[in-house]
Amino acid sequence: MKSMKNKTNDRFTSIKGVVILGILTVLGMCYCFLKSEIFPFGTNSNLFSDLATQYVNFLVFFRESTWAEKVFSLTKGFGGQTFGLLSYYAFSPFNFIVYLFSAENIETALFVIFLARAVFMAENMYCYLSRHYKNSLFNVAVALMYTFYPFFTRYYFNILWTDCFALLPLVILGTERIMDGKSGKLFVFAYVYSLISNYYIAYMSSLFVLLWFVYRFIVNYGFDILLALKKAVRMAYYTGISIMLSAPVLLPSYILLTQGKFGDDTISSWRIVKPYNILTLPVSFFEGGMTFEYTPHFVGSIVCIFLLVSFVWNRNIRVREKIATSVFFSIITISFMFRILGYIWHGFSAPQGFHNRQTFVYAFFMLI
């Protein structure tokens, strides 16, 4: 009876944490829009940057077109297939919210999409943390730190990437479940969702999963090669299933885009991107923002530094875990500093505009 009562209390506490987190996330987003005087709390439009010049056009077409036109449309030049474009730009489940609003009210639809995605990101992080820590207040706080991390608040308008940012905690939790011999359903769901949502950012998540698999295995099991192979085969099995399930949407999108602006891209053409200057890191630690044009968001605030120092000096943490974490952190740091590593992280293509787009995996790593 006592055990049942404890489980009921834990479940109630968890549900309460989910509700509180959702409310705080919505309030936080509204505050950001209010402070910046962005619609619907001001005269500034939420249609700016790529959202205004690219994404909103696909969203309106996605809403206004028939199901047949989502595959082939005469409005595309002299006519052409549109499925690949829509699968890359508009196939997030959150984009179906536009059907609740008229095309004239697209800004309102976008505001609702921004809120929904922010809540989705916060709750996924909370879900991951709840599997590792029992303190709901702590989990809510860290989930909010992840959701309002400077990198994410700067790029909330990028409706192509946000789902993958939000799904990373579930992808990693699913990876851990597979490694622990449990069901791979969560991983398949989160990974398929990521691939369909945006294969470009999902590719970065995949690299992180590979690194995380090695890191967590060493921390938990040491250097048992046979056991590592056994778990790697199981991981590869679920990864293969995920790729096959996402292929009907993934392939048309990938093929179409590789024929376009990414087709002739090579590392020799990557002139605009500079390697990260490690000397700007101390400023980035305290600023938590893009103090310099090429400074990645290593941490969101001074809180992360406190947590990092606490981890290093915590006597309850094994030496092997501290060493493995230090190596992992070093790999992350070095990948900012060398052009070839950045090129690999970006899918062997040169990003236009802001690079270091893999920063979202480091935000997750620093906080957990």
Coordinates of C-alpha atoms in Angstrom, one line a residue:
M1 CA 0.0 0.0 0.0
K2 CA 2.8 2.4 0.9
S3 CA 4.6 1.7 -2.4
M4 CA 1.4 2.3 -4.4
K5 CA 0.9 5.6 -2.5
N6 CA 4.4 6.7 -3.3
K7 CA 3.9 5.9 -7.0
T8 CA 0.6 7.9 -6.9
N9 CA 2.4 10.8 -5.3
D10 CA 5.3 10.7 -7.7
R11 CA 2.8 10.6 -10.7
F12 CA 0.9 13.6 -9.3
T13 CA 4.1 15.5 -8.7
S14 CA 5.2 14.8 -12.2
I15 CA 1.9 15.9 -13.8
K16 CA 2.0 19.0 -11.6
G17 CA 5.6 19.7 -12.9
V18 CA 4.4 19.2 -16.5
V19 CA 1.5 21.7 -16.1
I20 CA 3.6 24.3 -14.3
L21 CA 6.4 24.0 -16.9
G22 CA 3.9 24.5 -19.7
I23 CA 2.4 27.6 -18.1
L24 CA 5.9 29.1 -17.4
T25 CA 7.0 28.4 -21.0
V26 CA 4.0 30.2 -22.5
L27 CA 4.5 33.1 -20.1
G28 CA 8.2 33.3 -20.9
M29 CA 7.6 33.4 -24.7
C30 CA 4.9 36.0 -24.2
Y31 CA 7.2 38.1 -22.2
C32 CA 9.9 37.9 -24.9
F33 CA 7.4 39.0 -27.5
L34 CA 6.1 41.7 -25.3
K35 CA 9.6 43.0 -24.4
S36 CA 10.5 43.1 -28.1
E37 CA 7.1 44.6 -29.1
I38 CA 6.5 41.8 -31.6
F39 CA 3.0 40.8 -32.8
P40 CA 0.6 40.3 -31.1
F41 CA 2.1 42.5 -28.3
G42 CA 3.5 45.2 -30.5
T43 CA 3.8 46.7 -33.9
N44 CA 6.8 44.7 -35.0
S45 CA 6.0 41.8 -37.3
N46 CA 7.0 38.2 -36.5
L47 CA 7.7 37.8 -40.2
F48 CA 11.4 38.5 -40.6
S49 CA 14.6 37.0 -41.9
D50 CA 14.1 33.6 -43.7
L51 CA 10.7 33.3 -42.1
A52 CA 9.5 36.2 -44.2
T53 CA 11.4 35.5 -47.4
Q54 CA 11.0 31.7 -47.6
Y55 CA 9.1 29.8 -45.0
V56 CA 5.9 31.7 -44.8
N57 CA 5.4 31.3 -48.6
F58 CA 5.6 27.5 -48.2
L59 CA 3.3 27.6 -45.2
V60 CA 0.7 29.6 -47.1
F61 CA 1.0 27.3 -50.1
F62 CA 0.8 24.3 -47.8
R63 CA -2.5 25.7 -46.4
E64 CA -4.1 26.8 -49.6
S65 CA -3.1 24.0 -52.0
T66 CA -5.0 20.9 -52.6
W67 CA -3.6 17.5 -51.7
A68 CA -2.8 16.9 -55.4
E69 CA -0.9 20.2 -55.6
K70 CA 1.2 19.2 -52.6
V71 CA 2.7 16.6 -55.0
F72 CA 2.7 18.5 -58.3
S73 CA 1.8 22.1 -59.1
L74 CA 1.7 24.2 -62.2
T75 CA 2.4 27.2 -60.1
K76 CA 6.0 26.2 -59.8
G77 CA 7.6 27.7 -62.9
F78 CA 6.3 25.7 -65.9
G79 CA 5.1 23.1 -63.4
G80 CA 6.9 20.6 -61.3
Q81 CA 6.8 18.3 -58.2
T82 CA 6.3 20.1 -54.9
F83 CA 6.4 17.2 -52.5
G84 CA 10.2 17.4 -52.0
L85 CA 10.0 21.1 -51.2
L86 CA 7.1 20.8 -48.9
S87 CA 8.6 17.8 -47.1
Y88 CA 11.7 19.9 -46.3
Y89 CA 10.0 23.2 -45.5
A90 CA 6.5 22.4 -44.1
F91 CA 6.1 18.8 -42.9
S92 CA 6.3 19.5 -39.2
P93 CA 3.1 18.5 -37.4
F94 CA 3.0 21.9 -35.8
N95 CA 2.6 23.5 -39.2
F96 CA -0.9 22.0 -39.5
I97 CA -1.9 24.7 -37.1
V98 CA -2.1 27.1 -40.1
Y99 CA -5.3 25.3 -41.1
L100 CA -7.0 26.8 -38.0
F101 CA -6.4 30.3 -39.4
S102 CA -7.0 32.1 -42.7
A103 CA -4.0 33.0 -44.8
E104 CA -4.6 36.7 -43.9
N105 CA -4.0 35.7 -40.2
I106 CA -0.7 33.9 -40.8
E107 CA 1.0 36.0 -38.1
T108 CA -1.4 34.7 -35.5
A109 CA -0.9 31.2 -36.7
L110 CA 2.8 31.6 -36.4
F111 CA 2.6 33.0 -32.9
V112 CA 0.6 29.9 -31.9
I113 CA 3.1 27.7 -33.6
F114 CA 6.0 29.4 -31.7
L115 CA 4.2 28.8 -28.4
A116 CA 3.4 25.2 -29.1
R117 CA 6.9 24.4 -30.2
A118 CA 8.4 26.1 -27.1
V119 CA 6.1 24.0 -24.8
F120 CA 7.0 20.9 -26.8
M121 CA 10.7 21.5 -26.3
A122 CA 10.4 22.2 -22.6
E123 CA 8.2 19.2 -21.9
N124 CA 10.6 16.9 -23.8
M125 CA 13.6 18.1 -21.8
Y126 CA 11.5 17.6 -18.6
C127 CA 10.7 14.1 -19.7
Y128 CA 14.4 13.3 -20.1
L129 CA 15.3 14.8 -16.8
S130 CA 12.4 13.1 -15.0
R131 CA 13.9 9.7 -15.9
H132 CA 17.2 10.7 -14.2
Y133 CA 16.2 13.0 -11.4
K134 CA 13.3 13.0 -8.9
N135 CA 13.4 16.7 -8.0
S136 CA 10.5 18.2 -10.1
L137 CA 11.5 21.7 -9.3
F138 CA 15.0 21.1 -10.5
N139 CA 13.7 19.5 -13.6
V140 CA 11.4 22.4 -14.4
A141 CA 14.2 24.9 -13.9
V142 CA 16.6 23.0 -16.2
A143 CA 13.9 22.4 -18.8
L144 CA 13.3 26.2 -18.9
M145 CA 17.0 26.9 -19.2
Y146 CA 17.1 24.6 -22.2
T147 CA 14.0 26.1 -23.8
F148 CA 15.2 29.7 -23.4
Y149 CA 18.8 29.0 -24.1
P150 CA 20.2 31.9 -26.2
F151 CA 20.7 29.8 -29.3
F152 CA 17.0 28.8 -29.3
T153 CA 15.6 32.2 -28.5
R154 CA 17.7 33.7 -31.3
Y155 CA 16.4 31.1 -33.8
Y156 CA 12.8 30.4 -32.6
F157 CA 11.6 31.8 -35.9
N158 CA 13.4 29.1 -37.9
I159 CA 10.4 26.7 -38.2
L160 CA 12.6 24.2 -40.1
W161 CA 14.9 23.4 -37.2
T162 CA 13.0 23.9 -34.0
D163 CA 11.4 20.4 -34.0
C164 CA 14.8 18.7 -34.1
F165 CA 16.0 21.0 -31.3
A166 CA 13.0 19.9 -29.2
L167 CA 13.3 16.2 -30.1
L168 CA 16.9 15.8 -29.1
P169 CA 16.1 14.9 -25.4
L170 CA 13.7 12.2 -26.6
V171 CA 16.2 10.9 -29.1
I172 CA 18.9 10.6 -26.4
L173 CA 16.4 9.1 -23.9
G174 CA 15.5 6.5 -26.6
T175 CA 19.1 5.8 -27.2
E176 CA 19.7 5.1 -23.5
R177 CA 16.7 2.8 -23.4
I178 CA 18.0 0.7 -26.2
M179 CA 21.4 0.5 -24.5
D180 CA 19.7 -0.6 -21.3
G181 CA 18.0 -3.4 -23.2
K182 CA 14.5 -1.8 -23.2
S183 CA 12.1 -1.1 -26.0
G184 CA 13.3 1.0 -29.0
K185 CA 9.9 2.5 -29.7
L186 CA 10.7 5.9 -28.2
F187 CA 13.9 6.2 -30.3
V188 CA 12.1 5.1 -33.5
F189 CA 9.4 7.7 -32.9
A190 CA 11.7 10.6 -32.1
Y191 CA 14.3 9.8 -34.7
V192 CA 11.7 9.3 -37.5
Y193 CA 10.1 12.5 -36.5
S194 CA 13.5 14.3 -36.6
L195 CA 14.3 12.9 -40.0
I196 CA 11.0 13.9 -41.5
S197 CA 11.0 17.3 -39.8
N198 CA 14.5 18.3 -41.1
Y199 CA 17.1 15.8 -42.2
Y200 CA 19.8 18.5 -42.1
I201 CA 19.5 19.1 -38.3
A202 CA 18.6 15.4 -37.7
Y203 CA 22.0 14.5 -39.2
M204 CA 23.7 16.6 -36.5
S205 CA 21.6 14.8 -33.9
S206 CA 22.7 11.5 -35.4
L207 CA 26.4 12.5 -34.9
F208 CA 25.6 13.4 -31.3
V209 CA 23.9 10.1 -30.8
L210 CA 27.0 8.3 -32.0
L211 CA 29.2 10.2 -29.7
W212 CA 26.7 9.8 -26.8
F213 CA 26.6 6.1 -27.3
V214 CA 30.3 5.7 -27.0
Y215 CA 30.5 8.1 -24.0
R216 CA 27.6 6.5 -22.1
F217 CA 28.9 3.0 -22.8
I218 CA 32.4 3.9 -21.4
V219 CA 30.8 5.5 -18.3
N220 CA 28.5 2.6 -17.5
Y221 CA 30.4 -0.5 -18.8
G222 CA 34.0 0.4 -19.3
F223 CA 35.8 -1.1 -22.3
D224 CA 34.0 -4.4 -22.8
I225 CA 34.4 -4.7 -26.6
L226 CA 32.0 -7.7 -27.1
L227 CA 29.3 -6.0 -25.1
A228 CA 29.8 -2.8 -27.0
L229 CA 29.4 -4.7 -30.3
K230 CA 26.2 -6.3 -29.1
K231 CA 24.6 -3.0 -28.1
A232 CA 25.9 -1.3 -31.2
V233 CA 24.1 -3.9 -33.4
R234 CA 20.9 -3.4 -31.5
M235 CA 21.3 0.3 -31.9
A236 CA 21.9 -0.1 -35.6
Y237 CA 18.8 -2.2 -36.0
Y238 CA 16.5 0.5 -34.6
T239 CA 18.3 3.2 -36.6
G240 CA 17.8 1.2 -39.8
I241 CA 14.1 0.8 -39.1
S242 CA 13.8 4.6 -38.5
I243 CA 15.6 5.5 -41.7
M244 CA 13.4 3.1 -43.7
L245 CA 10.2 4.5 -42.2
S246 CA 11.2 8.0 -42.9
A247 CA 12.5 7.3 -46.5
P248 CA 9.2 8.1 -48.3
V249 CA 9.5 11.7 -47.1
L250 CA 13.2 11.9 -46.6
L251 CA 14.4 10.9 -50.0
P252 CA 12.3 13.3 -52.2
S253 CA 13.4 16.1 -50.0
Y254 CA 17.1 15.2 -50.0
I255 CA 17.2 14.5 -53.8
L256 CA 15.5 17.7 -54.7
L257 CA 17.7 19.9 -52.5
T258 CA 21.0 18.3 -53.5
Q259 CA 20.0 19.2 -57.1
G260 CA 19.7 22.8 -56.0
K261 CA 21.8 25.0 -53.8
F262 CA 23.7 22.2 -52.0
G263 CA 24.6 20.3 -55.2
D264 CA 28.1 21.8 -56.0
D265 CA 29.2 22.6 -52.4
T266 CA 32.7 21.5 -51.4
I267 CA 34.9 22.4 -48.5
S268 CA 37.1 24.4 -50.8
S269 CA 34.2 26.7 -51.5
W270 CA 33.7 27.3 -47.7
R271 CA 35.3 30.7 -47.8
I272 CA 32.9 32.7 -45.7
V273 CA 33.1 30.5 -42.5
K274 CA 35.9 31.2 -40.0
P275 CA 37.0 28.8 -37.4
Y276 CA 35.9 29.5 -33.8
N277 CA 38.3 31.8 -31.9
I278 CA 38.8 30.1 -28.5
L279 CA 39.9 33.4 -27.0
T280 CA 36.3 34.6 -27.1
L281 CA 35.1 31.7 -24.9
P282 CA 35.4 33.5 -21.5
V283 CA 33.2 36.3 -22.7
S284 CA 30.7 33.8 -24.1
F285 CA 30.6 32.1 -20.7
F286 CA 29.3 35.1 -18.9
E287 CA 27.4 36.8 -21.7
G288 CA 25.5 33.7 -22.8
G289 CA 24.9 35.3 -26.2
M290 CA 26.6 36.0 -29.5
T291 CA 29.0 38.6 -28.3
F292 CA 31.1 38.1 -31.4
E293 CA 29.8 37.0 -34.8
Y294 CA 31.5 33.6 -34.7
T295 CA 31.0 32.9 -31.0
P296 CA 28.9 29.8 -30.3
H297 CA 26.5 29.7 -27.3
F298 CA 28.5 27.3 -25.2
V299 CA 26.4 28.0 -22.1
G300 CA 23.2 29.9 -21.5
S301 CA 24.2 31.6 -18.2
I302 CA 26.4 31.6 -15.2
V303 CA 24.3 28.8 -13.8
C304 CA 25.9 26.4 -16.3
I305 CA 29.3 27.2 -15.0
F306 CA 28.2 26.6 -11.4
L307 CA 26.8 23.2 -12.5
L308 CA 30.0 22.3 -14.4
V309 CA 32.2 23.1 -11.4
S310 CA 29.9 21.2 -9.1
F311 CA 30.1 18.2 -11.3
V312 CA 33.9 18.3 -11.4
W313 CA 34.2 18.6 -7.6
N314 CA 31.4 16.2 -6.7
R315 CA 33.0 13.2 -4.8
N316 CA 30.0 11.0 -5.5
I317 CA 30.8 11.0 -9.2
R318 CA 33.3 8.3 -10.3
V319 CA 36.7 9.3 -11.7
R320 CA 35.9 7.3 -14.9
E321 CA 32.8 9.4 -15.6
K322 CA 34.7 12.6 -14.9
I323 CA 37.4 11.6 -17.4
A324 CA 35.0 10.5 -20.0
T325 CA 33.0 13.7 -19.7
S326 CA 36.1 15.8 -19.9
V327 CA 37.1 14.0 -23.2
F328 CA 33.6 14.4 -24.5
F329 CA 33.6 18.1 -23.7
S330 CA 37.0 18.5 -25.3
I331 CA 35.7 16.9 -28.5
I332 CA 32.8 19.3 -28.5
T333 CA 35.2 22.3 -28.0
I334 CA 37.6 21.3 -30.7
S335 CA 34.8 20.8 -33.2
F336 CA 34.2 24.6 -33.0
M337 CA 37.9 25.4 -33.7
F338 CA 38.7 23.5 -36.9
R339 CA 37.0 24.1 -40.3
I340 CA 37.1 20.5 -41.4
L341 CA 35.2 19.4 -38.2
G342 CA 32.6 22.1 -38.7
Y343 CA 32.3 21.0 -42.3
I344 CA 31.5 17.4 -41.1
W345 CA 29.0 18.6 -38.5
H346 CA 27.1 20.6 -41.2
G347 CA 26.6 17.6 -43.4
F348 CA 29.6 18.2 -45.7
S349 CA 28.1 21.5 -46.8
A350 CA 28.9 25.1 -46.2
P351 CA 26.1 26.8 -44.2
Q352 CA 24.9 30.1 -45.4
G353 CA 24.8 32.9 -42.7
F354 CA 25.2 31.7 -39.1
H355 CA 27.2 28.5 -38.8
N356 CA 27.9 26.4 -35.7
R357 CA 24.4 25.2 -36.0
Q358 CA 25.3 22.1 -34.0
T359 CA 25.3 24.3 -30.9
F360 CA 22.0 22.9 -29.9
V361 CA 23.6 19.5 -28.9
Y362 CA 26.1 21.4 -26.8
A363 CA 23.3 23.3 -25.0
F364 CA 21.8 19.9 -24.2
F365 CA 25.1 18.4 -23.0
M366 CA 26.1 21.4 -20.9
L367 CA 22.8 21.4 -19.0
I368 CA 22.5 17.7 -18.3

